[in-house]
Amino acid sequence: MKISVLGSGYVGTTAAACLAELGHEVTAIDIDEEVVASLNAGEAPIHEPGLDELLTAHAGGNLTATIDYGVVPETDVTFMALATPSKPDGSIETSIIESAATSLGEAIAGKPSTHQVVVKSTVVPGTTENVIAPRIADAAGEDFEISMNPEFLREGSAVMDFQEPDKIVLGAETDRARETMRAVYEPLVARVATNVVETGIREAEMIKYANNAVLAAKISTMNEIGNICKEYGVDAYEVADAVGLDSRIGRAFLDSGVGWGGSCFPKDVTALITAAREVGYDPSLLDAVVEVNEKQPRRMLELLDEHTDVGDERVAVLGLAFKPGTDDVRESRAIPIIEGLRERGASVVGYDPVATGNMRKRFPDIEYAGSAGEALDGAAAAMVVTEWDEFAALDDEFDRMADPVVVDGRRIVSRRDGLVYEGLTW
């Protein structure tokens, strides 16, 4: 099939590359000329394992990129993978996808055949039908089909998640729309045993939010239990291992620590809370999920305070990305850690294998090291925030610290002898 993908962020770029790998002829459309040039050169504009290889394989062949919406009528299906960031009140900002919907409608106006539009952006129930579709219709009339296909891609493993999904959710209201989406994913379903869920558009929109809310709640629940475990001198990870053996629970997302961040969990849980209140429901459990997550970095700083005064001292922050495998620093737990250290008068030096450039945009006036050892050199303390594998292998590097106080927010550090070592929840 011929497919166009609007938006070349994490979701759009991964989807475009993986759809090309499935044999479809894909055109990525983005307003950023640098991103378009990068894609056409076979280079990923983001750090995502496996993505460069796919782009190198398909750029100029099954995958091309452009800023021109004029190519849309030449395709059978358009995926909308535009950002829906949070507004100050927690609701989603739809202006980007609304503008794209108008441009899309103008592009397909007069097309002799019915065009299929698939919303892949994360939007609250009712948005596809009440916000996006009317803007397409204003320019194109009613001769198009619209459906919803939420993504469940984890940054750091997005390519694998697309190619080996737990589920594919197809939200549509007509047989024609469902048949088209089945055809898009048929090469994948034929190769990989997965669950295909066919549902209505609003149900598909809600499944995405419910999915992330449950996962966020699971993490916050274990963090709360981990905090209690620490007070009793109990190993929270041994507890998690046993709890995870229950088939109703499972071991995934039970590692207690400094909390969740990134582009999905914070935005989606907050959006669901806001949307619930807009329809008159008080989501008190989700409020608590967020509250627990927000207090974890503060607890990490409080543990540091118990052992040393970092005023005018050098403190290393190891890990700046919100999770390993990505350079994304959105809602990274390193941000409140850095802010808290600066409030205490510390001289902060940060290190991350890939995310330094993005964090530098947020904190341009702190020091950044080229290695973990360099960051630890002369430091009075170290805060381990992201579970990069290389931090587990640190050994003699800790001997470069002035006072070996280490607060580990992820239980990743292997060497603990000779250190004043504090685990966040164990």
XYZ file of C-alpha atoms in Angstrom:
426
model
C 0.000 0.000 0.000
C 0.966 3.633 -0.381
C 1.001 5.323 3.010
C 1.709 8.882 4.153
C 2.682 9.655 7.756
C 2.156 13.145 9.144
C 4.704 13.994 11.841
C 8.235 12.676 12.282
C 8.736 12.531 16.025
C 9.299 9.308 17.973
C 6.003 7.750 16.906
C 5.845 9.019 13.340
C 9.447 8.187 12.443
C 9.271 4.725 13.991
C 5.928 3.982 12.334
C 7.131 5.205 8.934
C 10.316 3.136 9.066
C 8.555 -0.003 10.300
C 5.743 0.296 7.749
C 8.395 0.579 5.041
C 10.028 -2.566 6.456
C 6.658 -4.321 6.053
C 6.819 -3.572 2.320
C 4.588 -0.513 2.119
C 5.580 2.546 0.100
C 5.787 5.256 2.763
C 6.094 9.031 2.567
C 6.891 10.902 5.782
C 5.626 14.492 5.914
C 7.017 17.032 8.367
C 7.270 20.820 8.557
C 10.901 20.684 9.717
C 13.174 20.696 6.666
C 16.146 19.447 8.717
C 14.158 16.414 9.854
C 13.060 15.737 6.263
C 16.655 15.977 5.036
C 17.791 13.644 7.808
C 15.186 11.017 6.892
C 16.008 11.193 3.196
C 19.673 10.697 4.083
C 18.760 7.572 6.026
C 19.598 9.132 9.380
C 17.287 9.105 12.409
C 16.491 12.549 13.861
C 16.104 10.863 17.279
C 18.061 8.282 19.250
C 16.194 4.995 19.047
C 17.881 1.578 18.840
C 17.364 -0.104 15.475
C 15.897 2.942 13.779
C 19.053 4.014 11.929
C 19.345 0.559 10.401
C 15.768 0.662 9.092
C 16.184 4.163 7.680
C 19.460 3.239 6.009
C 17.793 0.215 4.443
C 14.703 2.003 3.119
C 15.521 5.707 2.574
C 15.169 6.512 -1.096
C 13.301 3.270 -1.659
C 10.212 2.369 0.338
C 10.657 5.493 2.460
C 10.900 9.098 1.380
C 10.275 12.353 3.241
C 8.904 15.739 2.225
C 7.353 18.938 3.550
C 4.743 18.874 0.769
C 1.197 17.738 1.585
C 0.665 17.501 -2.172
C 1.827 13.885 -2.119
C -1.050 12.826 0.160
C -3.642 12.213 -2.640
C -1.185 9.785 -4.211
C -1.358 7.587 -1.100
C -4.108 5.254 0.074
C -3.825 5.898 3.811
C -2.580 8.771 5.963
C -1.426 8.207 9.521
C -1.569 11.270 11.766
C 1.266 11.031 14.303
C 1.355 14.592 15.620
C 2.225 15.732 19.120
C -0.536 16.446 21.641
C 1.430 18.073 24.489
C -0.017 19.095 27.831
C -1.534 22.497 28.460
C -0.859 24.179 31.817
C -4.163 22.798 33.129
C -3.197 19.235 32.171
C -5.520 18.914 29.174
C -4.077 18.052 25.768
C -3.091 20.718 23.257
C -4.722 19.813 19.938
C -3.725 22.851 17.868
C -0.939 20.979 16.058
C -3.131 18.096 14.983
C -6.006 20.471 14.152
C -3.737 22.441 11.810
C -2.530 19.223 10.210
C -6.144 18.061 9.781
C -6.970 21.237 7.876
C -3.914 20.830 5.629
C -4.794 17.180 5.105
C -8.356 18.069 4.152
C -7.140 20.617 1.636
C -4.752 18.054 0.159
C -7.389 15.345 -0.391
C -10.142 17.713 -1.561
C -11.180 16.587 -5.025
C -9.413 13.240 -4.789
C -11.485 10.865 -6.961
C -11.335 8.012 -4.430
C -12.110 7.857 -0.711
C -9.077 8.560 1.438
C -8.410 6.683 4.689
C -7.185 8.763 7.672
C -5.784 6.947 10.704
C -5.206 8.930 13.899
C -2.172 7.591 15.762
C -1.743 10.587 18.080
C -2.837 10.165 21.682
C -6.140 12.021 22.101
C -8.947 11.855 24.662
C -12.189 10.101 23.699
C -14.248 12.072 21.226
C -11.326 14.038 19.745
C -11.039 12.011 16.538
C -14.742 12.367 15.727
C -15.464 15.824 17.166
C -12.239 17.745 16.566
C -10.123 16.119 13.852
C -12.773 14.790 11.455
C -14.723 18.091 11.221
C -11.553 19.997 10.269
C -10.776 17.525 7.523
C -14.388 17.699 6.347
C -14.376 21.521 6.265
C -11.831 21.354 3.447
C -12.403 17.954 1.871
C -16.099 17.316 2.295
C -17.338 13.982 3.626
C -15.627 11.599 1.197
C -13.022 10.179 3.583
C -12.840 7.475 6.228
C -11.369 8.109 9.677
C -10.192 5.620 12.265
C -8.032 5.381 15.386
C -4.910 3.244 15.841
C -3.184 4.072 19.162
C 0.500 3.354 19.591
C 2.092 1.407 22.432
C 5.743 2.152 21.701
C 8.274 2.448 24.510
C 11.135 4.817 23.848
C 14.322 2.801 23.787
C 12.541 -0.245 22.342
C 10.060 1.364 19.929
C 11.195 -0.546 16.848
C 10.912 -3.876 18.646
C 7.534 -2.883 20.092
C 6.205 -2.104 16.596
C 7.584 -5.280 15.079
C 6.630 -7.576 17.979
C 3.536 -5.957 19.512
C 1.516 -7.283 22.435
C -1.563 -5.989 20.642
C -2.745 -3.945 17.676
C -5.832 -1.842 18.342
C -7.969 -0.897 15.340
C -10.696 1.611 16.171
C -13.241 2.232 13.430
C -16.943 2.704 12.851
C -17.274 1.328 9.298
C -16.374 -1.966 7.655
C -14.409 -0.139 4.980
C -12.173 1.593 7.519
C -11.564 -1.672 9.378
C -10.702 -3.514 6.175
C -8.171 -0.856 5.197
C -6.436 -0.987 8.559
C -6.356 -4.781 8.448
C -4.624 -4.534 5.078
C -2.000 -2.162 6.506
C -1.085 -4.566 9.284
C -1.642 -7.851 7.397
C 2.101 -8.355 6.661
C 2.874 -7.940 10.372
C 0.019 -10.121 11.622
C 1.007 -12.836 9.141
C 4.540 -12.864 10.564
C 3.980 -12.343 14.297
C 1.393 -13.920 16.554
C -0.310 -10.967 18.232
C -3.677 -9.845 19.522
C -5.693 -7.730 17.085
C -8.386 -5.765 18.903
C -11.120 -4.289 16.722
C -13.236 -1.731 18.514
C -14.920 1.636 18.181
C -13.006 4.881 17.770
C -13.676 6.193 21.288
C -12.791 2.856 22.831
C -9.494 2.869 20.923
C -8.734 6.384 22.162
C -9.444 5.330 25.740
C -7.425 2.107 25.558
C -4.239 4.121 25.139
C -4.907 6.222 28.243
C -6.053 3.231 30.279
C -2.947 1.303 29.278
C -0.569 4.014 30.483
C -2.588 4.814 33.591
C -2.475 1.181 34.746
C 1.274 0.934 34.134
C 1.921 4.239 35.923
C -0.233 3.084 38.834
C 1.713 -0.179 39.028
C 5.007 1.721 39.289
C 3.705 4.174 41.870
C 2.162 1.374 43.917
C 5.509 -0.424 44.089
C 7.322 2.817 44.862
C 4.975 3.401 47.772
C 5.569 -0.155 48.982
C 9.300 0.348 48.476
C 9.225 3.473 50.638
C 7.536 1.488 53.401
C 10.020 -1.366 52.956
C 12.925 1.004 53.524
C 11.486 2.129 56.850
C 11.348 -1.501 57.982
C 14.740 -2.466 56.574
C 13.091 -4.784 54.066
C 14.549 -5.509 50.604
C 11.851 -4.151 48.287
C 13.248 -6.021 45.291
C 12.924 -9.391 47.005
C 9.350 -8.451 47.795
C 8.768 -7.446 44.156
C 10.236 -10.708 42.880
C 7.774 -12.703 44.961
C 4.786 -10.475 44.207
C 5.603 -10.641 40.498
C 5.194 -14.427 40.504
C 1.452 -13.898 40.892
C 0.020 -14.368 37.392
C -2.507 -11.635 38.080
C 0.296 -9.108 38.643
C 3.487 -10.045 36.778
C 7.040 -8.845 37.453
C 7.229 -6.051 34.861
C 7.067 -2.469 36.173
C 7.640 -3.546 39.794
C 11.172 -2.143 40.192
C 10.814 0.575 42.792
C 12.896 3.709 42.421
C 12.843 7.374 41.546
C 9.727 7.194 39.382
C 8.489 7.518 35.829
C 8.913 10.319 33.329
C 9.045 10.712 29.565
C 6.609 11.885 26.936
C 3.737 9.478 27.695
C 3.058 8.590 31.319
C 3.119 12.135 32.784
C 1.154 13.664 29.911
C -1.358 10.861 29.520
C -2.147 10.331 33.196
C -2.563 14.077 33.702
C -4.747 14.337 30.601
C -6.950 11.500 31.827
C -7.295 13.157 35.239
C -8.247 16.462 33.609
C -10.673 14.820 31.182
C -12.344 12.914 34.030
C -12.891 16.105 36.006
C -14.316 17.814 32.927
C -17.101 15.216 32.859
C -17.684 15.439 36.607
C -15.683 12.487 37.949
C -13.018 12.828 40.666
C -10.162 10.403 39.826
C -8.646 10.267 43.318
C -6.605 7.114 42.667
C -4.898 8.672 39.655
C -4.200 11.793 41.723
C -2.386 9.568 44.206
C -0.438 7.854 41.407
C 0.937 11.239 40.339
C 1.565 12.383 43.908
C 3.694 9.331 44.728
C 5.693 9.803 41.536
C 6.373 13.457 42.276
C 7.678 12.804 45.780
C 10.262 10.183 44.781
C 12.943 12.687 43.623
C 12.382 14.677 46.832
C 12.966 11.525 48.880
C 16.198 10.943 47.011
C 17.380 14.441 47.918
C 16.320 13.950 51.530
C 18.456 10.802 51.729
C 21.404 12.836 50.477
C 20.753 15.474 53.148
C 20.966 12.794 55.847
C 24.599 12.121 54.957
C 26.136 15.352 53.759
C 25.692 19.072 53.164
C 26.296 19.633 49.461
C 26.408 23.428 49.639
C 29.361 24.596 47.493
C 30.200 20.946 46.789
C 30.470 19.116 43.462
C 27.667 16.588 42.965
C 27.485 14.163 40.035
C 24.111 13.344 38.484
C 24.482 10.080 36.568
C 21.736 9.648 34.000
C 19.836 12.512 32.392
C 17.451 10.706 30.026
C 14.122 9.678 31.521
C 15.027 6.033 30.797
C 17.922 4.118 29.235
C 17.978 3.623 25.484
C 16.773 7.120 24.615
C 18.031 10.707 24.537
C 14.626 12.032 25.622
C 14.735 14.161 28.789
C 11.067 15.137 28.903
C 9.861 14.824 32.513
C 13.121 13.094 33.404
C 13.496 12.529 37.128
C 16.939 14.107 36.738
C 15.273 17.508 36.297
C 13.851 17.844 39.846
C 17.063 16.261 41.192
C 19.189 18.921 39.483
C 16.833 21.677 40.605
C 16.946 20.413 44.193
C 20.738 20.221 44.195
C 21.034 23.759 42.888
C 18.642 24.987 45.567
C 21.050 23.446 48.086
C 23.954 25.376 46.577
C 25.656 22.389 44.953
C 27.814 22.589 41.863
C 26.111 20.062 39.571
C 27.891 18.019 36.932
C 25.729 15.814 34.748
C 26.549 12.801 32.622
C 24.515 10.656 30.248
C 25.657 8.433 27.361
C 23.322 10.104 24.827
C 21.079 12.739 26.439
C 23.569 15.469 27.376
C 22.686 17.647 24.394
C 18.984 17.666 25.192
C 19.504 18.326 28.912
C 21.918 21.147 28.075
C 18.971 22.960 26.475
C 17.162 22.765 29.831
C 20.169 23.525 32.057
C 22.763 25.347 29.918
C 24.728 26.624 32.912
C 25.645 23.391 34.702
C 28.730 21.321 33.921
C 28.499 18.238 31.702
C 31.069 15.444 31.756
C 32.208 13.213 28.936
C 32.154 10.076 31.080
C 30.840 8.832 34.403
C 34.370 8.787 35.807
C 34.897 12.412 34.821
C 31.628 13.365 36.501
C 32.642 11.560 39.709
C 36.097 13.155 39.803
C 36.267 15.220 43.006
C 32.525 14.916 43.677
C 31.242 14.928 47.234
C 28.221 12.875 46.214
C 26.643 11.076 43.272
C 22.968 10.728 42.401
C 22.213 7.776 40.100
C 18.990 8.589 38.261
C 18.863 6.519 35.042
C 19.604 2.784 34.914
C 22.159 2.763 32.094
C 24.066 -0.538 32.131
C 27.420 1.238 32.327
C 26.555 2.522 35.799
C 26.333 -1.055 37.054
C 29.907 -1.600 35.885
C 31.369 1.420 37.704
C 34.067 0.338 40.126
C 37.340 2.228 40.572
C 35.619 5.345 39.235
C 34.051 5.859 42.671
C 37.548 6.202 44.148
C 37.805 9.508 42.269
C 35.162 11.019 44.552
C 36.156 13.351 47.378
C 33.567 11.841 49.734
C 31.977 8.639 48.441
C 28.288 9.308 49.150
C 26.138 7.593 46.521
C 22.341 7.746 46.395
C 21.098 5.155 43.918
C 17.639 5.826 42.551
C 17.486 2.707 40.352
C 19.361 -0.058 42.217
C 21.846 -0.217 39.368
C 25.170 0.335 41.161
C 27.036 -2.946 41.790
C 29.965 -1.698 43.868
C 28.908 -0.644 47.356
C 31.953 -1.369 49.496
C 33.860 1.708 50.524
C 30.861 3.915 49.743
C 28.236 5.598 51.855
C 25.567 3.922 49.748
C 21.854 4.675 50.001
C 19.199 2.955 47.939
C 16.046 5.003 47.483
C 13.501 2.359 48.465
C 15.561 -0.510 49.912
